[in-house]
Amino acid sequence: MLSPIQSALIYALRQGPLGRRTLVSRLGIGESTVRTQLEKLRAAGYMSMAKAGTSLTAAGQELLQGQLRKISQVGPLQLSELALDRQNSAALIAEAQDSLSEVWRYRDLAVRAGASGALFLVRGPNYWHLSDDPRPLERHNPQDARLIEVRYMAKPGDGLVIAFSDHAAPAGLALWEILTAVITTNLPPARERS
């Protein structure tokens, strides 16, 4: 099972090789942590390291296309009405409506990882809404609803997870805590996996 940092590293390498310093900068975590996690992923056969940088192996690509395939558009989202803190990190998760039913659990994970809070939105047939409130988001937060509608090309049932913090790095790490938990919740039991 992947750790949140390992999930973030694999996702960061989806478009090609990157150097360790670039990964440190993108993820906002210490170089020793990145180096340790890269080595664990390399030892597991998910990554290879060369002068051009670290890249995913065939097994790493398979993991990306398997467990991480539902995650997209990871990055900051500048909200105004819904903002819980100065910085945030957001990700779209395909077919996540059922996964986001116990948001309290994911919110707790985010806070333990250093976030000040988290929001969970679901794309309904015609509009976005909070995962625990079926009313259209645009009724109470029209500016942010329009921004989300334009930025995320989502299908009904897709989810948007947003983690907040006073700094970007804790928001990003908290987001990956949530994403990893959502991913592992949706995996079939070990005996059913190939």
Coordinates of C-alpha atoms in Angstrom, one line a residue:
M1 CA 0.0 0.0 0.0
L2 CA 1.3 3.5 -0.9
S3 CA 1.9 6.2 1.7
P4 CA 0.4 9.6 0.9
I5 CA 3.9 11.0 0.0
Q6 CA 4.5 8.0 -2.3
S7 CA 1.2 8.6 -4.0
A8 CA 2.1 12.3 -4.5
L9 CA 5.5 11.3 -5.9
I10 CA 4.1 8.9 -8.4
Y11 CA 1.4 11.4 -9.5
A12 CA 4.1 14.1 -9.9
L13 CA 6.1 11.8 -12.2
R14 CA 3.1 11.0 -14.5
Q15 CA 4.3 13.2 -17.3
G16 CA 8.0 12.2 -17.3
P17 CA 11.3 12.3 -15.4
L18 CA 11.9 14.9 -12.7
G19 CA 14.9 15.7 -10.6
R20 CA 14.8 15.4 -6.8
R21 CA 15.0 19.1 -6.2
T22 CA 12.0 19.7 -8.6
L23 CA 10.0 17.1 -6.6
V24 CA 11.0 18.8 -3.3
S25 CA 9.9 22.1 -4.7
R26 CA 6.6 20.8 -6.1
L27 CA 5.6 18.8 -3.1
G28 CA 6.9 21.3 -0.5
I29 CA 8.5 18.6 1.7
G30 CA 12.1 18.0 2.8
E31 CA 14.7 16.6 0.5
S32 CA 15.6 13.8 2.9
T33 CA 11.9 12.7 3.0
V34 CA 11.7 12.8 -0.8
R35 CA 15.0 10.9 -1.1
T36 CA 13.8 8.2 1.4
Q37 CA 10.5 7.7 -0.3
L38 CA 12.0 7.6 -3.8
E39 CA 14.4 4.9 -2.6
K40 CA 11.5 2.9 -1.2
L41 CA 9.6 3.2 -4.5
R42 CA 12.7 2.3 -6.5
A43 CA 13.3 -0.8 -4.3
A44 CA 9.7 -1.8 -4.9
G45 CA 10.2 -1.5 -8.6
Y46 CA 8.0 1.6 -9.3
M47 CA 10.7 4.1 -10.2
S48 CA 14.1 4.2 -11.8
M49 CA 16.7 6.9 -11.3
A50 CA 19.1 8.3 -14.0
K51 CA 20.9 11.6 -14.8
A52 CA 17.7 12.9 -16.5
G53 CA 15.8 12.4 -13.2
T54 CA 13.5 10.0 -11.6
S55 CA 11.0 8.3 -13.8
L56 CA 8.2 5.7 -13.4
T57 CA 9.0 2.1 -14.5
A58 CA 6.3 0.0 -16.2
A59 CA 5.2 -1.1 -12.7
G60 CA 4.9 2.6 -11.6
Q61 CA 2.9 3.4 -14.7
E62 CA 0.6 0.5 -14.0
L63 CA 0.1 1.8 -10.5
L64 CA -0.6 5.3 -11.8
Q65 CA -3.1 3.8 -14.3
G66 CA -4.6 1.6 -11.6
Q67 CA -4.9 3.1 -8.1
L68 CA -4.3 6.7 -9.1
R69 CA -6.2 6.8 -12.3
K70 CA -9.3 8.5 -10.9
I71 CA -7.2 11.5 -9.6
S72 CA -6.7 14.6 -11.8
Q73 CA -6.1 18.3 -11.7
V74 CA -4.2 18.4 -8.5
G75 CA -3.1 21.9 -7.5
P76 CA -4.2 25.2 -5.8
L77 CA -7.6 26.6 -6.3
Q78 CA -8.1 30.3 -5.4
L79 CA -11.5 30.4 -3.6
S80 CA -13.0 33.5 -2.0
E81 CA -16.3 32.5 -0.4
L82 CA -15.4 29.0 0.6
A83 CA -11.8 29.6 1.7
L84 CA -11.1 28.2 5.1
D85 CA -7.5 29.5 5.2
R86 CA -4.9 31.3 3.0
Q87 CA -3.6 28.3 1.0
N88 CA -5.3 25.2 -0.4
S89 CA -4.7 22.2 -2.6
A90 CA -7.5 20.6 -4.5
A91 CA -8.0 17.5 -6.6
L92 CA -10.8 16.1 -8.8
I93 CA -11.7 12.4 -8.1
A94 CA -13.7 10.6 -10.7
E95 CA -16.7 8.6 -9.5
A96 CA -16.1 9.7 -5.9
Q97 CA -19.6 10.4 -4.7
D98 CA -20.0 7.2 -2.6
S99 CA -16.4 7.5 -1.3
L100 CA -17.1 11.0 0.2
S101 CA -20.0 9.9 2.4
E102 CA -17.9 9.8 5.6
V103 CA -16.3 13.2 5.2
W104 CA -15.6 13.6 8.9
R105 CA -13.0 10.8 8.7
Y106 CA -11.2 12.4 5.8
R107 CA -11.4 15.9 7.5
D108 CA -9.8 14.4 10.6
L109 CA -7.0 12.9 8.4
A110 CA -6.4 16.3 6.9
V111 CA -6.2 18.1 10.2
R112 CA -3.8 15.5 11.7
A113 CA -1.6 16.1 8.6
G114 CA -1.4 19.8 9.3
A115 CA -4.4 21.2 7.5
S116 CA -6.8 23.7 9.1
G117 CA -9.8 22.0 7.3
A118 CA -11.1 20.4 4.2
L119 CA -14.1 20.7 1.9
F120 CA -15.7 17.9 -0.1
L121 CA -17.9 18.7 -3.1
V122 CA -19.8 16.4 -5.4
R123 CA -20.9 17.1 -9.0
G124 CA -24.6 16.5 -9.3
P125 CA -26.5 16.1 -12.6
N126 CA -26.5 19.9 -13.1
Y127 CA -24.5 21.6 -10.4
W128 CA -21.8 21.2 -7.7
H129 CA -22.9 20.8 -4.0
L130 CA -21.3 20.0 -0.7
S131 CA -21.0 16.3 -0.2
D132 CA -23.3 16.4 2.9
D133 CA -25.8 19.0 1.4
P134 CA -27.6 18.4 -1.9
R135 CA -28.5 22.1 -2.4
P136 CA -26.7 23.8 -5.3
L137 CA -23.4 25.4 -4.3
E138 CA -24.2 28.5 -6.4
R139 CA -27.1 29.4 -4.1
H140 CA -24.8 30.4 -1.2
N141 CA -21.4 30.7 -2.9
P142 CA -22.0 31.8 -6.5
Q143 CA -18.6 33.2 -7.3
D144 CA -16.8 30.0 -6.2
A145 CA -19.4 27.8 -7.8
R146 CA -18.7 29.5 -11.2
L147 CA -15.0 29.2 -10.7
I148 CA -15.3 25.5 -9.9
E149 CA -17.7 24.9 -12.8
V150 CA -15.3 26.4 -15.3
R151 CA -12.1 24.9 -14.0
Y152 CA -13.2 21.3 -13.4
M153 CA -14.8 19.4 -16.3
A154 CA -16.6 16.9 -14.1
K155 CA -19.2 14.3 -14.6
P156 CA -22.1 13.6 -12.2
G157 CA -20.8 11.7 -9.2
D158 CA -17.2 13.1 -9.4
G159 CA -15.8 14.7 -6.3
L160 CA -13.7 17.7 -5.6
V161 CA -11.5 17.5 -2.4
I162 CA -9.9 20.7 -1.1
A163 CA -7.5 20.8 1.9
F164 CA -6.7 24.2 3.5
S165 CA -3.8 25.5 5.6
D166 CA -1.9 28.7 6.2
H167 CA 1.0 27.3 4.1
A168 CA 0.9 25.4 0.7
A169 CA 3.0 22.4 1.8
P170 CA 0.7 21.3 4.7
A171 CA -2.4 21.8 2.4
G172 CA -0.8 19.6 -0.3
L173 CA 0.3 16.8 2.2
A174 CA -3.2 16.8 3.8
L175 CA -4.8 16.5 0.4
W176 CA -2.7 13.5 -0.4
E177 CA -3.6 12.0 3.0
I178 CA -7.2 12.2 1.9
L179 CA -6.6 11.0 -1.7
T180 CA -4.7 8.0 -0.5
A181 CA -7.4 7.1 2.0
V182 CA -10.1 7.5 -0.7
I183 CA -8.1 5.3 -3.1
T184 CA -7.5 2.5 -0.6
T185 CA -11.2 2.6 0.5
N186 CA -12.2 1.9 -3.1
L187 CA -9.7 -0.9 -3.7
P188 CA -11.2 -4.4 -3.8
P189 CA -10.0 -6.8 -1.1
A190 CA -6.5 -8.2 -1.7
R191 CA -7.8 -11.6 -2.9
E192 CA -9.8 -10.0 -5.7
R193 CA -7.0 -7.9 -7.0
S194 CA -4.8 -9.2 -9.8

